[in-house]
Coordinates of C-alpha atoms and ligand atoms in Angstrom, one line a residue:
X242 CA 132.7 -25.5 115.4
X243 CA 135.3 -25.8 118.1
X244 CA 138.6 -24.3 119.2
X245 CA 140.6 -22.4 117.7
X246 CA 137.5 -21.0 115.8
X247 CA 135.3 -21.1 118.7
X248 CA 136.4 -18.9 121.7
X249 CA 134.0 -18.5 124.6
X250 CA 136.2 -15.9 126.2
X251 CA 135.0 -13.4 123.4
X252 CA 131.6 -13.2 125.4
X253 CA 133.5 -12.1 128.4
X254 CA 135.8 -9.7 126.8
X255 CA 134.4 -6.4 128.2
X256 CA 132.1 -5.3 130.7
X257 CA 129.4 -3.9 128.1
X258 CA 129.6 -7.4 126.4
X259 CA 129.4 -9.3 129.8
X260 CA 126.3 -7.2 130.6
X261 CA 124.6 -7.6 127.2
X262 CA 125.0 -11.5 127.5
X263 CA 124.0 -11.7 131.1
X264 CA 121.2 -14.2 131.5
X265 CA 119.5 -12.7 134.8
X266 CA 119.6 -9.5 136.4
X267 CA 119.0 -8.4 139.8
X268 CA 117.0 -5.4 140.7
X269 CA 115.8 -4.0 144.1
X270 CA 112.2 -4.7 143.0
X271 CA 112.9 -8.3 143.2
X272 CA 113.8 -8.2 146.9
X273 CA 111.5 -8.7 149.9
X274 CA 112.9 -7.3 153.3
X275 CA 111.9 -9.1 156.5
X276 CA 111.2 -6.9 159.5
X277 CA 110.6 -7.8 163.1
X278 CA 108.0 -6.0 165.1
X279 CA 106.7 -5.6 168.6
X280 CA 103.7 -4.3 170.4
X281 CA 105.8 -1.9 172.5
X282 CA 105.4 1.6 171.2
X283 CA 108.0 3.3 169.0
X284 CA 110.9 0.8 169.3
X285 CA 114.2 0.8 167.4
X286 CA 116.6 -1.6 168.9
X287 CA 119.1 -4.1 167.6
X288 CA 118.1 -7.8 167.3
X289 CA 121.2 -9.3 168.7
X290 CA 121.2 -12.6 166.7
X291 CA 121.1 -10.9 163.4
X292 CA 123.6 -8.2 163.2
X293 CA 122.3 -4.9 161.7
X294 CA 118.7 -6.0 161.9
X295 CA 116.4 -4.0 164.2
X296 CA 113.3 -4.6 166.2
X297 CA 110.8 -1.9 165.3
X298 CA 107.4 -0.7 165.9
X299 CA 105.5 2.9 165.5
X300 CA 107.3 6.0 164.1
X301 CA 110.6 4.3 163.7
X302 CA 109.0 1.5 161.6
X303 CA 107.0 4.0 159.5
X304 CA 110.3 5.8 158.9
X305 CA 112.2 2.6 158.0
X306 CA 109.4 1.8 155.4
X307 CA 109.6 5.2 153.8
X308 CA 113.4 4.8 153.5
X309 CA 113.0 1.2 152.0
X310 CA 110.5 2.6 149.2
X311 CA 113.1 5.4 148.5
X312 CA 115.8 2.7 148.2
X313 CA 113.6 0.9 145.6
X314 CA 112.4 -1.9 148.0
X315 CA 108.7 -2.5 147.4
X316 CA 107.8 -5.4 149.6
X317 CA 108.4 -6.2 153.3
X318 CA 107.8 -9.5 155.3
X319 CA 106.6 -9.1 158.8
X320 CA 107.5 -11.2 161.8
X321 CA 106.1 -10.8 165.4
X322 CA 108.4 -10.7 168.4
X323 CA 106.6 -11.0 171.6
X324 CA 107.8 -10.3 175.0
X325 CA 107.3 -13.5 177.3
X326 CA 104.2 -12.3 179.1
X327 CA 102.4 -11.6 176.0
X328 CA 102.6 -15.3 174.8
X329 CA 99.6 -17.7 175.3
X330 CA 99.3 -21.4 174.8
X331 CA 97.2 -20.9 171.8
X332 CA 98.7 -17.9 170.4
X333 CA 96.0 -15.4 171.1
X334 CA 97.8 -12.1 169.9
X335 CA 98.2 -13.7 166.3
X336 CA 94.6 -13.2 165.8
X337 CA 93.9 -9.9 167.5
X338 CA 93.8 -6.3 166.1
X339 CA 96.4 -5.4 168.9
X340 CA 98.9 -7.9 167.6
X341 CA 102.4 -6.7 166.7
X342 CA 101.9 -7.5 163.1
X343 CA 98.5 -6.0 162.7
X344 CA 99.6 -2.9 164.3
X345 CA 102.8 -2.7 162.3
X346 CA 100.7 -3.1 159.1
X347 CA 98.5 -0.2 160.2
X348 CA 101.9 2.0 160.8
X349 CA 103.3 1.1 157.5
X350 CA 100.2 1.4 155.3
X351 CA 99.6 5.0 157.1
X352 CA 103.2 6.3 156.2
X353 CA 103.9 4.3 153.0
X354 CA 100.7 3.1 151.3
X355 CA 102.6 1.9 148.3
X356 CA 104.6 -0.6 150.2
X357 CA 103.4 -4.2 149.7
X358 CA 103.0 -5.8 153.1
X359 CA 103.4 -9.6 153.4
X360 CA 102.5 -10.9 157.0
X361 CA 104.2 -14.2 158.1
X362 CA 101.7 -16.3 159.8
X363 CA 102.7 -19.1 162.2
X364 CA 101.9 -20.0 165.9
X365 CA 105.5 -20.4 167.1
X366 CA 106.2 -16.6 167.5
X367 CA 103.1 -16.2 169.7
X368 CA 102.8 -19.5 171.7
X369 CA 104.1 -20.1 175.0
X370 CA 105.5 -23.4 174.0
X371 CA 107.0 -22.1 170.7
X372 CA 105.5 -24.9 168.4
X373 CA 104.2 -23.9 165.0
X374 CA 100.8 -25.5 165.9
X375 CA 98.4 -26.2 168.9
X376 CA 99.8 -29.1 170.9
X377 CA 97.5 -31.8 172.1
X378 CA 98.9 -34.8 174.0
X379 CA 102.2 -34.0 172.9
X380 CA 101.6 -33.7 169.1
X381 CA 100.8 -30.9 166.8
X382 CA 97.1 -31.0 166.1
X383 CA 97.1 -30.1 162.3
X384 CA 93.3 -29.4 161.9
X385 CA 92.9 -27.5 165.0
X386 CA 95.9 -25.4 164.0
X387 CA 94.1 -24.5 160.7
X388 CA 91.0 -23.3 162.9
X389 CA 93.3 -21.0 164.8
X390 CA 95.0 -19.7 161.8
X391 CA 91.8 -18.9 159.9
X392 CA 90.9 -15.8 162.1
X393 CA 94.6 -14.8 162.3
X394 CA 94.7 -14.6 158.4
X395 CA 91.4 -12.7 158.3
X396 CA 92.7 -10.2 161.1
X397 CA 96.0 -9.6 159.1
X398 CA 94.0 -8.9 156.1
X399 CA 91.6 -6.6 157.8
X400 CA 94.6 -4.7 159.2
X401 CA 95.7 -4.0 155.7
X402 CA 98.1 -6.9 154.7
X403 CA 98.3 -7.5 150.9
X404 CA 99.7 -11.0 151.2
X405 CA 99.4 -13.6 154.1
X406 CA 102.2 -16.1 154.2
X407 CA 101.6 -19.2 156.3
X408 CA 105.0 -20.6 157.4
X409 CA 104.0 -23.7 159.4
X410 CA 103.8 -26.3 156.7
X411 CA 100.4 -27.6 158.1
X412 CA 98.5 -29.8 155.7
X413 CA 95.6 -28.0 154.0
X414 CA 96.5 -24.6 155.3
X415 CA 96.3 -22.9 152.0
X416 CA 92.7 -24.1 151.3
X417 CA 91.7 -23.3 154.8
X418 CA 92.9 -19.7 154.7
X419 CA 91.6 -19.1 151.2
X420 CA 88.1 -20.1 152.3
X421 CA 88.3 -18.0 155.5
X422 CA 89.5 -14.9 153.6
X423 CA 86.9 -15.4 150.9
X424 CA 84.1 -15.9 153.3
X425 CA 85.2 -12.5 155.1
X426 CA 85.2 -10.7 151.8
X427 CA 88.8 -10.7 151.5
X428 CA 89.3 -12.0 147.9
X429 CA 91.9 -9.5 147.0
X430 CA 94.4 -10.9 149.7
X431 CA 97.1 -13.0 148.2
X432 CA 98.4 -16.3 149.8
X433 CA 102.0 -16.8 149.6
X434 CA 102.7 -20.1 151.5
X435 CA 106.2 -21.6 152.5
X436 CA 105.2 -24.4 150.2
X437 CA 108.6 -26.1 150.5
X438 CA 110.1 -25.3 153.9
X439 CA 112.8 -27.6 155.0
X440 CA 113.7 -28.7 158.6
X441 CA 116.9 -26.9 158.2
X442 CA 119.6 -25.9 161.0
X443 CA 120.0 -22.5 159.3
X444 CA 117.0 -20.9 161.2
X445 CA 119.0 -20.5 164.6
X446 CA 119.6 -16.8 164.5
X447 CA 116.0 -16.2 163.5
X448 CA 114.7 -18.4 166.3
X449 CA 116.8 -16.6 168.8
X450 CA 116.0 -13.0 167.4
X451 CA 112.2 -13.7 167.6
X452 CA 112.5 -15.7 170.9
X453 CA 110.4 -18.5 169.3
X454 CA 112.6 -21.5 169.8
X455 CA 110.7 -24.4 171.3
X456 CA 112.1 -26.3 174.2
X457 CA 112.3 -29.4 172.1
X458 CA 111.8 -29.0 168.3
X459 CA 109.1 -30.9 166.4
X460 CA 110.1 -29.1 163.1
X461 CA 110.8 -32.5 161.5
X462 CA 107.1 -33.4 161.7
X463 CA 105.8 -30.7 159.6
X464 CA 108.9 -29.3 157.7
X465 CA 110.6 -31.2 154.8
X466 CA 113.6 -33.6 155.3
X467 CA 116.5 -32.0 153.5
X468 CA 116.8 -35.3 151.6
X469 CA 113.8 -34.9 149.7
X470 CA 112.9 -33.1 146.3
X471 CA 110.0 -35.1 145.1
X472 CA 108.2 -34.5 148.5
X473 CA 108.7 -30.7 148.1
X474 CA 107.3 -30.7 144.5
X475 CA 104.2 -32.6 145.8
X476 CA 103.8 -29.9 148.6
X477 CA 104.0 -27.2 146.1
X478 CA 101.6 -29.0 143.7
X479 CA 98.9 -29.3 146.6
X480 CA 99.4 -25.7 147.7
X481 CA 98.7 -24.5 144.1
X482 CA 95.7 -26.7 143.8
X483 CA 94.5 -25.2 147.2
X484 CA 94.9 -21.7 145.8
X485 CA 98.2 -20.5 146.5
X486 CA 99.1 -17.5 144.5
X487 CA 102.8 -17.5 144.9
X488 CA 105.0 -19.7 146.8
X489 CA 108.2 -19.8 148.9
X490 CA 111.2 -22.2 148.9
X491 CA 113.3 -22.0 152.0
X492 CA 116.2 -21.9 152.8
X493 CA 117.8 -20.7 149.4
X494 CA 121.6 -22.0 149.8
X495 CA 121.5 -25.7 149.5
X496 CA 118.1 -25.9 148.1
X497 CA 118.4 -24.1 144.6
X498 CA 117.8 -27.4 143.0
X499 CA 114.4 -27.3 144.6
X500 CA 113.9 -23.7 143.1
X501 CA 115.0 -24.9 139.7
X502 CA 112.8 -28.0 139.7
X503 CA 109.8 -26.0 140.8
X504 CA 110.4 -23.3 138.1
X505 CA 110.5 -26.2 135.4
X506 CA 107.4 -27.8 136.8
X507 CA 105.0 -25.0 137.6
X508 CA 104.0 -21.5 136.4
X509 CA 103.6 -19.8 139.7
X510 CA 105.8 -17.0 140.9
X511 CA 108.5 -18.4 143.2
X512 CA 110.4 -16.6 146.1
X513 CA 113.5 -18.0 147.7
X514 CA 114.1 -17.2 151.2
X515 CA 117.8 -16.5 152.0
X516 CA 117.4 -17.3 155.7
X517 CA 119.1 -16.0 158.9
X518 CA 121.8 -18.7 159.0
X519 CA 122.8 -17.8 155.4
X520 CA 122.9 -14.2 156.4
X521 CA 125.4 -14.8 159.2
X522 CA 127.4 -17.2 157.0
X523 CA 127.8 -14.5 154.4
X524 CA 129.0 -12.1 157.0
X525 CA 131.4 -14.6 158.3
X526 CA 132.7 -15.3 154.7
X527 CA 133.3 -11.6 154.0
X528 CA 135.5 -11.4 157.2
X529 CA 134.6 -7.8 158.0
X530 CA 135.5 -6.6 154.4
X531 CA 132.7 -4.3 153.4
X532 CA 133.4 -4.4 149.6
X533 CA 133.9 -8.4 149.8
X534 CA 130.4 -8.4 151.5
X535 CA 128.9 -6.3 148.9
X536 CA 130.2 -8.6 146.0
X537 CA 129.3 -11.8 148.0
X538 CA 125.8 -10.6 148.5
X539 CA 125.3 -9.8 144.8
X540 CA 126.8 -13.0 143.8
X541 CA 124.5 -15.2 146.1
X542 CA 121.4 -13.3 145.0
X543 CA 122.3 -13.5 141.4
X544 CA 122.7 -17.2 141.8
X545 CA 119.2 -17.5 143.4
X546 CA 117.8 -15.8 140.6
X547 CA 119.6 -17.9 137.8
X548 CA 118.2 -21.0 139.7
X549 CA 114.6 -19.7 138.8
X550 CA 113.5 -17.5 141.8
X551 CA 111.4 -14.5 140.6
X552 CA 111.7 -12.9 144.2
X553 CA 114.2 -13.2 146.9
X554 CA 113.5 -12.7 150.5
X555 CA 116.7 -11.4 152.3
X556 CA 118.0 -9.4 155.1
X557 CA 120.4 -7.9 152.9
X558 CA 117.7 -6.2 150.7
X559 CA 118.6 -2.6 151.8
X560 CA 122.3 -3.1 151.4
X561 CA 121.9 -4.9 148.1
X562 CA 119.3 -2.1 146.7
X563 CA 122.1 0.4 147.7
X564 CA 124.8 -1.4 145.8
X565 CA 122.4 -2.0 142.8
X566 CA 121.6 1.6 142.5
X567 CA 125.1 3.0 142.2
Ligands
LIG1324 C1 108.4 -19.7 161.1 C2 109.6 -19.1 160.5 C3 110.9 -19.4 160.6 C4 111.5 -18.7 159.7 C5 110.7 -17.8 159.1 N1 109.3 -18.2 159.4 C6 111.5 -20.2 161.6 C7 111.2 -21.7 161.7 O1 110.5 -22.3 160.9 O2 111.6 -22.4 162.6 C8 113.1 -18.7 159.6 C9 113.6 -17.5 158.9 C10 115.2 -17.3 158.9 O3 115.8 -18.3 159.5 O4 115.6 -16.4 158.5 N2 107.4 -18.7 161.6
LIG1325 ZN1 106.6 -21.7 163.0

């Protein structure tokens, strides 16, 4: 049947019908909020490069976690921001109970035990050179990096992390962390690798916010080339074989075909990461109009779900949750 009998516009004729036929629905529970934490006590200060985002620790961090739960956000993803003197060539604080993320997990769990805490794990935020792995003779030593990440994952789990999210795209990282966690009796800790993380230019604001930009980037030696989809699917397959519980595709915008292909090919839960450059792009596109910003955020997040993501990591989580609740 076709026109004039068939009229697709009937399906859009009222708000109620549009709601009934909507294929995906966004909820605050789908969202994961990234938070930036420091070892300095009781900090709440703006992170310049990401407008509206805060560097937090101690009591203000605990307060924020409680507010997020009230808003319906039930998971956060923690990133370390170190002061220059805290950095070491091999990222010592990443595997110390005194590390910023370990301490933050304790503050959050004490104040808001129901909050699911995901700990990002990469060396770049902790190392003097800002690379995602240990540098030997000018190259990132993959296997030595795994040895350094293993105790870090265990210390994050010991601090109370529910999920560890290795973000450095090292080969074999999921298997290495799974066996380290299991040997330490941490069988309950989930692994959520950045399975398909692209060497994107959309990470700029994050790199300056976390003061983790290396003098000279070697990202292209571990992160995926934006030209490649088949390679991304192979990365995902390997991570799942090594024991990944869930996986992350990153960035979101520009990479939704990867999300859609991963959704078709694998059964694991998928998170898409709407990264810092996307956050700033969306702000720019809204041009300072608060309502336009809200509409745009919901549109972009809906598109990410439509592509097949189960979860979305987004700096807009609190704002989106507020809009979704009204
Ligand atoms: C690595 C990491 C990065 C981001 C999340 N985890 C930066 C990078 O890979 O260079 C980027 C997130 C964003 O841009 O919002 N620890
Ligand atoms: Zn890194």
